[in-house]
Amino acid sequence: MTTVIIDGKRVEADPSQTILEAARRVGIRIPTLCHDPRLKPSGACRICVVEVEGKDNLAASCATPVSEGMKVSTRSEAVLRSRRLNLELLWSNHPNDCLTCDKAGECSLQNLMYEYDVKTSRFVKQNPVPAPDESNPAIYRDMNKCIMCGKCVRICDEVQGQHVWTFSDRGIKTRVSTAFEKSMQDGGCVFCGHCVSVCPVGALMDKPVMKKARSWETRKVRTVCSYCGVGCSLVLHIKNNEILQVTADINSAPNYGSLCVKGRYGFEFYSSKDRLKTPLVRDNINEPFREASWEEAIGLVAKRFSEIKKKYGPDSFGCLSSSRGTNEENFLAQKFTRVVMGTNNMDNCARVCHAPSVTGLRAALGSGAATNSLADIEGAEVLIVSGSNTTEAHPVAALKIKKAVRQNGAKLIVIDPRKIELVKYADIHLQLRAGTNVALINGLLHVIIKEGLQNDDFIERRTENFEMLKQVVSKYTPEETEAITGVPKEDIIKAARMYAGTNKGMIIYGLGMTEHKAGSHGVMSLANLALITGNVGRPNTGINPLRGQNNVQGSCDMGALPDVYACYQRVDDPEANRKHAEAWKVKKLPEKPGLKEPQMYRAIESGDLKAMYIIGYDPAISQADINKVRASISKLEFLAVQELFMTETAKLAHVVLPTSCYFEKDGTFTNAERRVRRLHKAIPLPEGTKSDWDIICSIATAMGYPMSYNHPSEIMDEIAKLTPDMAGINYKRLEGDGLVWPVWDMNHPGTPILHKDTFKRGRGMFNDLMYTPSEELPDEEYPLLLTTGRRLYQYNNGSMSLRNPEICAINSEEFMEIHPADAAKLDIKSGEKVKVSSRRGSLEVKTELTEKSRLGSVFLSFHYPETPTNVLTGPGEDMLALTPEYKVCAVKVEKM
C-alpha cells in the first residue's frame, strides 16, 4: 500500500489508484465532469484538478496516480480559482436555458456552477441558442449544450464497442458527432442509452421523459428487467403513477449501469390501449367473448376445472406457467396443479428453450444451473461462446465478453453457424453446420485426449466414465469431424489446444445448443469439455447457460416442471413427497411424474387431456409447428388463460383473466447466474386486473382448497421452508443485489460458484455421446436449411416489445436473411418479398442479402405475429427434454 496525505488526512491507497480514487475511498469529494469509473481517465474537463506539493502545475486527479508521501490539497485557493475559471469557459459556449431545460436538477454543470458560485462568464456576451435534433425516436440531441467531456465517445467505444460517436474537426471547432454526420441508427447505434446515461448536461437525453417531469418530481423505484436472463437492475422514474424513464445504477449487479435497448426503452407496453382490463368468458371458442365480473370468471374456472377433474380424473388437466412470471407465481402454479388438481401435469415455457440445460447439466454435474457468476466472464482467459448470439439476445452479457477480450486479453472461440457480431472479436470462429454440435465437441475432445492436454488429476479425483468417453470420441478425428460439421480440421485442433491450455476457461452457451434433436446431448458434451480440462468449480471457469427469458432459471427452480418440486426435489421421492404433503395439509400428492408440454398436446389429441390452465405463456405462437398446436388446443373442453394482452393463445380460451405486468407486482426473479432479486411494485394495477398470485389463490379457494397469502413475501417464506437450497432467503435479505442460491441458512452469504469441492451428484459424469443428425434436413424438394433466433430490438412473441413506440420506430418488421449466392440462384434481391414454405406451412416475408448465414441456410426470428415463423418449424424434438428443434428444418424459398 502507498501512504498519501489528502487535505491533511492520512490515506492508505493501492499504488494503482489515482488521487481521485484514493480520495473517494475515504469520503473526500473531488468534483468531476468527464470521469466515470467504467472508463479510462481522460482529464478532459479539468474540474477535478488538485494541488500536489512540489509540482508546478495543478494535476488532474482522475488521471494522476498516487505515490508514496504525496501531499495533496483538493480545496486550496489555486484549485478553487482554477475550477471557477474552467466552469466559466464551459459556460461561455453553453445555451443559457436552464429554466426550461429537462436536465435541470440533475445537470452536473448547473450543480457545479451553483456550488462554486459562478453566475456568468466573462468570455462571452451571449450564449448560443439551443439547437435540438429530435429526429431520433429514442434519444434527444442538442450538441450546442455539449461540454466536450468525451464521455459519450468513450463509453460507446470502451464499454459498448459500437464506436458511434467521435470527435470531429479540431481546435475551437471541435465537436462530438457521428461519423460522416450519419443518423445514429445508420452509424451503428444499438440504442443502449449508455451515452445518455453518462452525459453530464442536456446534450443527450431520453426522449420519452422530456417535458413530462423534472428529476425532483419523480420517485425512483428499484426493480429487475423482465426481458432476458441477465436480469439487469433497473431504476424506474415515476410521476403520477406513470413510468417516464428507466435508468440503471452503476453500482448494482449484474449490469452495473449498462442496459440494452429493451431494458431502457421497452417499458411503455404496460400502458398500451389494448391491455386486457376485464375478464372475458364464453361457452364455446366459436362464440365471441363477453365481459364478465371477476366473481363470475373465477367461479366459472373453478366449476369447469372441478367438473373435468371429477369426470375424467386428475390427469385430464395440465398447467403451463411462464418464465415471465415471478418465482412466487410459478411456485403457486405448481402447488395448485399438484394439490388442487391432483396431477403432476405441470410445465412452463422453459420447455421450448432451456429444458435441455436442466436435463443435460443435471446428468453431468448434478445441478441444472449455471456454475459461475456473470461477473466471472470478465476474468476468463479463454471463452467459448456456443450457440449464443449474445450481442442480440443478451446484450449486457455480451459487454462482459467484449471487455474480457478487448481490455483483459482473453481469447474467444465462437461456435455458431452464423457470422454473429461476436465473430469480429473472436480468435477462432467454428462455423459448423447447424445441428452438428455434438460431433464438433467430440472432435475437440478427441484432440485434447490425443495430445494429452486433459487434466488427469482432476479427472482422477472428481469424475467418472472417462474411459468410455475416450472410446466414443476416438472415432471423431479432426478429418471425420470436418466431414460432419464443415469446420476445417486446423481450426478444430487450434480451438482444442487453446481451451485446454488454460485453467481459466469458461463456456457460455445459448439456444443454439439446446433447441436441437440432440439438445440435451449438446449440453452434456459441453460439460464433458469443462470436466476434461478441470475448468469448473473455480472463478472464471465453468459452464453457463444464458437463459432466454428473464425467469427461466426461476420458473424451473420453483418446480414448474412435471417431475420435481422446488429446487429439483423429485416428486417420486417418498421423503420429498411426504414433506410437501404435510406442509400443504393434504393426505397425498401425486407421485407419478407428469406430462411435458409437447406430451400434453399429444394427450389432447388422444382424448386424455381435457382442460388446461395457461399463465402468461403463448404457445400458439411460440411452439413449433403452431398450426398443429393451435388445432390441438382448440379441442380442449376448457381452457383458461391468464394474460396481459389478447395473445394467439388467449384467442383460443374459454376464459381470459387479465393480469399484472412486472411493474405492478412484488416478487422475485432468478437470473441466469442463480441470483434471486426483488421486484418492487412501482405502480398500481390497472382497474379491472388482478395479480397472478391472487388469481391462482382465488381459483384454488373457489375449488375448496383455501390458498391465502397477504403478500408475496409469505410465499417466499413457504418456499424457503420447503427448499434446502433456499432456506436462507427472505425478502429482507434480498434487498440490494439479492442472493445467489444455494443459500443454506439465514447467515449464509450465497454461492456464486458451484461444485468447488464436489459435484451435487458426487462425481462429475462424462457422458459418452454419439452424433445424431437432425430430424429434418434439406432435400431436393426443400433445399434450404432454416434456423431461427432473436433480434436485438424484439422479444419472444412481441406482446411486450412491439408495444413500445421508440422500439417500433427503429424496428417493427421481420426479414429473412439469405446468402447472396443462394439469392442469386433464385433471382432474389434485397428487400423483395418471398414465400418461405416447409412441410408444415408457409409465410411471406421480405429478404435481406447477407453473408451472416452459411451458404444453403436462411434465418428468421419469431417475434412478429404478422410473420409467424413457427408455422414452418418442426418436426424434431430433443430426445430427452422434448424441446422443439427450432434451429434446423428444411424449407424452400420462392420469388413472389
PDB file of N, CA and C in Angstrom, residues 41-70:
ATOM      1  N   PRO A  41      -9.274   7.059 -17.618  1.00  0.00           N
ATOM      2  CA  PRO A  41      -9.200   8.501 -17.330  1.00  0.00           C
ATOM      3  C   PRO A  41      -8.843   9.288 -18.584  1.00  0.00           C
ATOM      4  N   SER A  42      -9.428  10.484 -18.699  1.00  0.00           N
ATOM      5  CA  SER A  42      -9.084  11.329 -19.846  1.00  0.00           C
ATOM      6  C   SER A  42      -8.571  12.703 -19.420  1.00  0.00           C
ATOM      7  N   GLY A  43      -8.969  13.191 -18.247  1.00  0.00           N
ATOM      8  CA  GLY A  43      -8.523  14.509 -17.783  1.00  0.00           C
ATOM      9  C   GLY A  43      -8.993  15.636 -18.668  1.00  0.00           C
ATOM     10  N   ALA A  44     -10.140  15.468 -19.322  1.00  0.00           N
ATOM     11  CA  ALA A  44     -10.577  16.445 -20.324  1.00  0.00           C
ATOM     12  C   ALA A  44     -11.183  17.691 -19.723  1.00  0.00           C
ATOM     13  N   CYS A  45     -11.953  17.550 -18.651  1.00  0.00           N
ATOM     14  CA  CYS A  45     -12.734  18.700 -18.187  1.00  0.00           C
ATOM     15  C   CYS A  45     -11.946  19.617 -17.244  1.00  0.00           C
ATOM     16  N   ARG A  46     -10.922  19.126 -16.604  1.00  0.00           N
ATOM     17  CA  ARG A  46     -10.044  19.883 -15.689  1.00  0.00           C
ATOM     18  C   ARG A  46     -10.797  20.405 -14.469  1.00  0.00           C
ATOM     19  N   ILE A  47     -11.962  19.861 -14.176  1.00  0.00           N
ATOM     20  CA  ILE A  47     -12.684  20.258 -12.969  1.00  0.00           C
ATOM     21  C   ILE A  47     -12.143  19.538 -11.745  1.00  0.00           C
ATOM     22  N   CYS A  48     -11.514  18.404 -11.960  1.00  0.00           N
ATOM     23  CA  CYS A  48     -11.031  17.602 -10.832  1.00  0.00           C
ATOM     24  C   CYS A  48      -9.596  17.953 -10.438  1.00  0.00           C
ATOM     25  N   VAL A  49      -9.082  19.090 -10.884  1.00  0.00           N
ATOM     26  CA  VAL A  49      -7.686  19.421 -10.589  1.00  0.00           C
ATOM     27  C   VAL A  49      -7.457  19.572  -9.082  1.00  0.00           C
ATOM     28  N   VAL A  50      -6.259  19.199  -8.645  1.00  0.00           N
ATOM     29  CA  VAL A  50      -5.837  19.328  -7.253  1.00  0.00           C
ATOM     30  C   VAL A  50      -4.411  19.874  -7.236  1.00  0.00           C
ATOM     31  N   GLU A  51      -4.007  20.312  -6.078  1.00  0.00           N
ATOM     32  CA  GLU A  51      -2.641  20.828  -5.914  1.00  0.00           C
ATOM     33  C   GLU A  51      -1.797  19.757  -5.237  1.00  0.00           C
ATOM     34  N   VAL A  52      -0.688  19.382  -5.879  1.00  0.00           N
ATOM     35  CA  VAL A  52       0.230  18.385  -5.336  1.00  0.00           C
ATOM     36  C   VAL A  52       1.505  19.101  -4.921  1.00  0.00           C
ATOM     37  N   GLU A  53       1.862  18.943  -3.668  1.00  0.00           N
ATOM     38  CA  GLU A  53       3.054  19.630  -3.138  1.00  0.00           C
ATOM     39  C   GLU A  53       4.290  19.257  -3.949  1.00  0.00           C
ATOM     40  N   GLY A  54       5.056  20.301  -4.357  1.00  0.00           N
ATOM     41  CA  GLY A  54       6.273  20.085  -5.125  1.00  0.00           C
ATOM     42  C   GLY A  54       6.077  20.127  -6.623  1.00  0.00           C
ATOM     43  N   LYS A  55       4.790  20.195  -7.076  1.00  0.00           N
ATOM     44  CA  LYS A  55       4.508  20.243  -8.507  1.00  0.00           C
ATOM     45  C   LYS A  55       4.191  21.684  -8.914  1.00  0.00           C
ATOM     46  N   ASP A  56       4.677  22.074 -10.089  1.00  0.00           N
ATOM     47  CA  ASP A  56       4.467  23.441 -10.546  1.00  0.00           C
ATOM     48  C   ASP A  56       3.033  23.690 -10.995  1.00  0.00           C
ATOM     49  N   ASN A  57       2.419  22.666 -11.571  1.00  0.00           N
ATOM     50  CA  ASN A  57       1.084  22.833 -12.146  1.00  0.00           C
ATOM     51  C   ASN A  57       0.054  21.997 -11.381  1.00  0.00           C
ATOM     52  N   LEU A  58      -1.181  22.427 -11.479  1.00  0.00           N
ATOM     53  CA  LEU A  58      -2.261  21.630 -10.902  1.00  0.00           C
ATOM     54  C   LEU A  58      -2.410  20.331 -11.687  1.00  0.00           C
ATOM     55  N   ALA A  59      -2.787  19.268 -10.974  1.00  0.00           N
ATOM     56  CA  ALA A  59      -2.886  17.942 -11.598  1.00  0.00           C
ATOM     57  C   ALA A  59      -4.339  17.505 -11.691  1.00  0.00           C
ATOM     58  N   ALA A  60      -4.670  16.844 -12.806  1.00  0.00           N
ATOM     59  CA  ALA A  60      -6.000  16.235 -12.939  1.00  0.00           C
ATOM     60  C   ALA A  60      -6.028  14.986 -12.056  1.00  0.00           C
ATOM     61  N   SER A  61      -6.824  15.021 -11.006  1.00  0.00           N
ATOM     62  CA  SER A  61      -6.798  13.926 -10.026  1.00  0.00           C
ATOM     63  C   SER A  61      -7.289  12.608 -10.606  1.00  0.00           C
ATOM     64  N   CYS A  62      -8.131  12.664 -11.655  1.00  0.00           N
ATOM     65  CA  CYS A  62      -8.657  11.431 -12.234  1.00  0.00           C
ATOM     66  C   CYS A  62      -7.618  10.677 -13.034  1.00  0.00           C
ATOM     67  N   ALA A  63      -6.529  11.371 -13.425  1.00  0.00           N
ATOM     68  CA  ALA A  63      -5.524  10.760 -14.286  1.00  0.00           C
ATOM     69  C   ALA A  63      -4.137  10.705 -13.654  1.00  0.00           C
ATOM     70  N   THR A  64      -4.019  11.138 -12.391  1.00  0.00           N
ATOM     71  CA  THR A  64      -2.710  11.179 -11.726  1.00  0.00           C
ATOM     72  C   THR A  64      -2.622  10.090 -10.676  1.00  0.00           C
ATOM     73  N   PRO A  65      -1.706   9.119 -10.849  1.00  0.00           N
ATOM     74  CA  PRO A  65      -1.590   8.045  -9.857  1.00  0.00           C
ATOM     75  C   PRO A  65      -0.981   8.555  -8.552  1.00  0.00           C
ATOM     76  N   VAL A  66      -1.319   7.889  -7.463  1.00  0.00           N
ATOM     77  CA  VAL A  66      -0.733   8.243  -6.173  1.00  0.00           C
ATOM     78  C   VAL A  66       0.716   7.780  -6.124  1.00  0.00           C
ATOM     79  N   SER A  67       1.487   8.396  -5.242  1.00  0.00           N
ATOM     80  CA  SER A  67       2.869   7.961  -4.997  1.00  0.00           C
ATOM     81  C   SER A  67       3.173   8.147  -3.521  1.00  0.00           C
ATOM     82  N   GLU A  68       4.115   7.397  -3.041  1.00  0.00           N
ATOM     83  CA  GLU A  68       4.442   7.391  -1.629  1.00  0.00           C
ATOM     84  C   GLU A  68       4.819   8.797  -1.143  1.00  0.00           C
ATOM     85  N   GLY A  69       4.173   9.212  -0.036  1.00  0.00           N
ATOM     86  CA  GLY A  69       4.467  10.502   0.581  1.00  0.00           C
ATOM     87  C   GLY A  69       3.830  11.687  -0.089  1.00  0.00           C
ATOM     88  N   MET A  70       3.054  11.478  -1.134  1.00  0.00           N
ATOM     89  CA  MET A  70       2.418  12.576  -1.856  1.00  0.00           C
ATOM     90  C   MET A  70       1.498  13.362  -0.920  1.00  0.00           C
TER      91      MET A  70
END
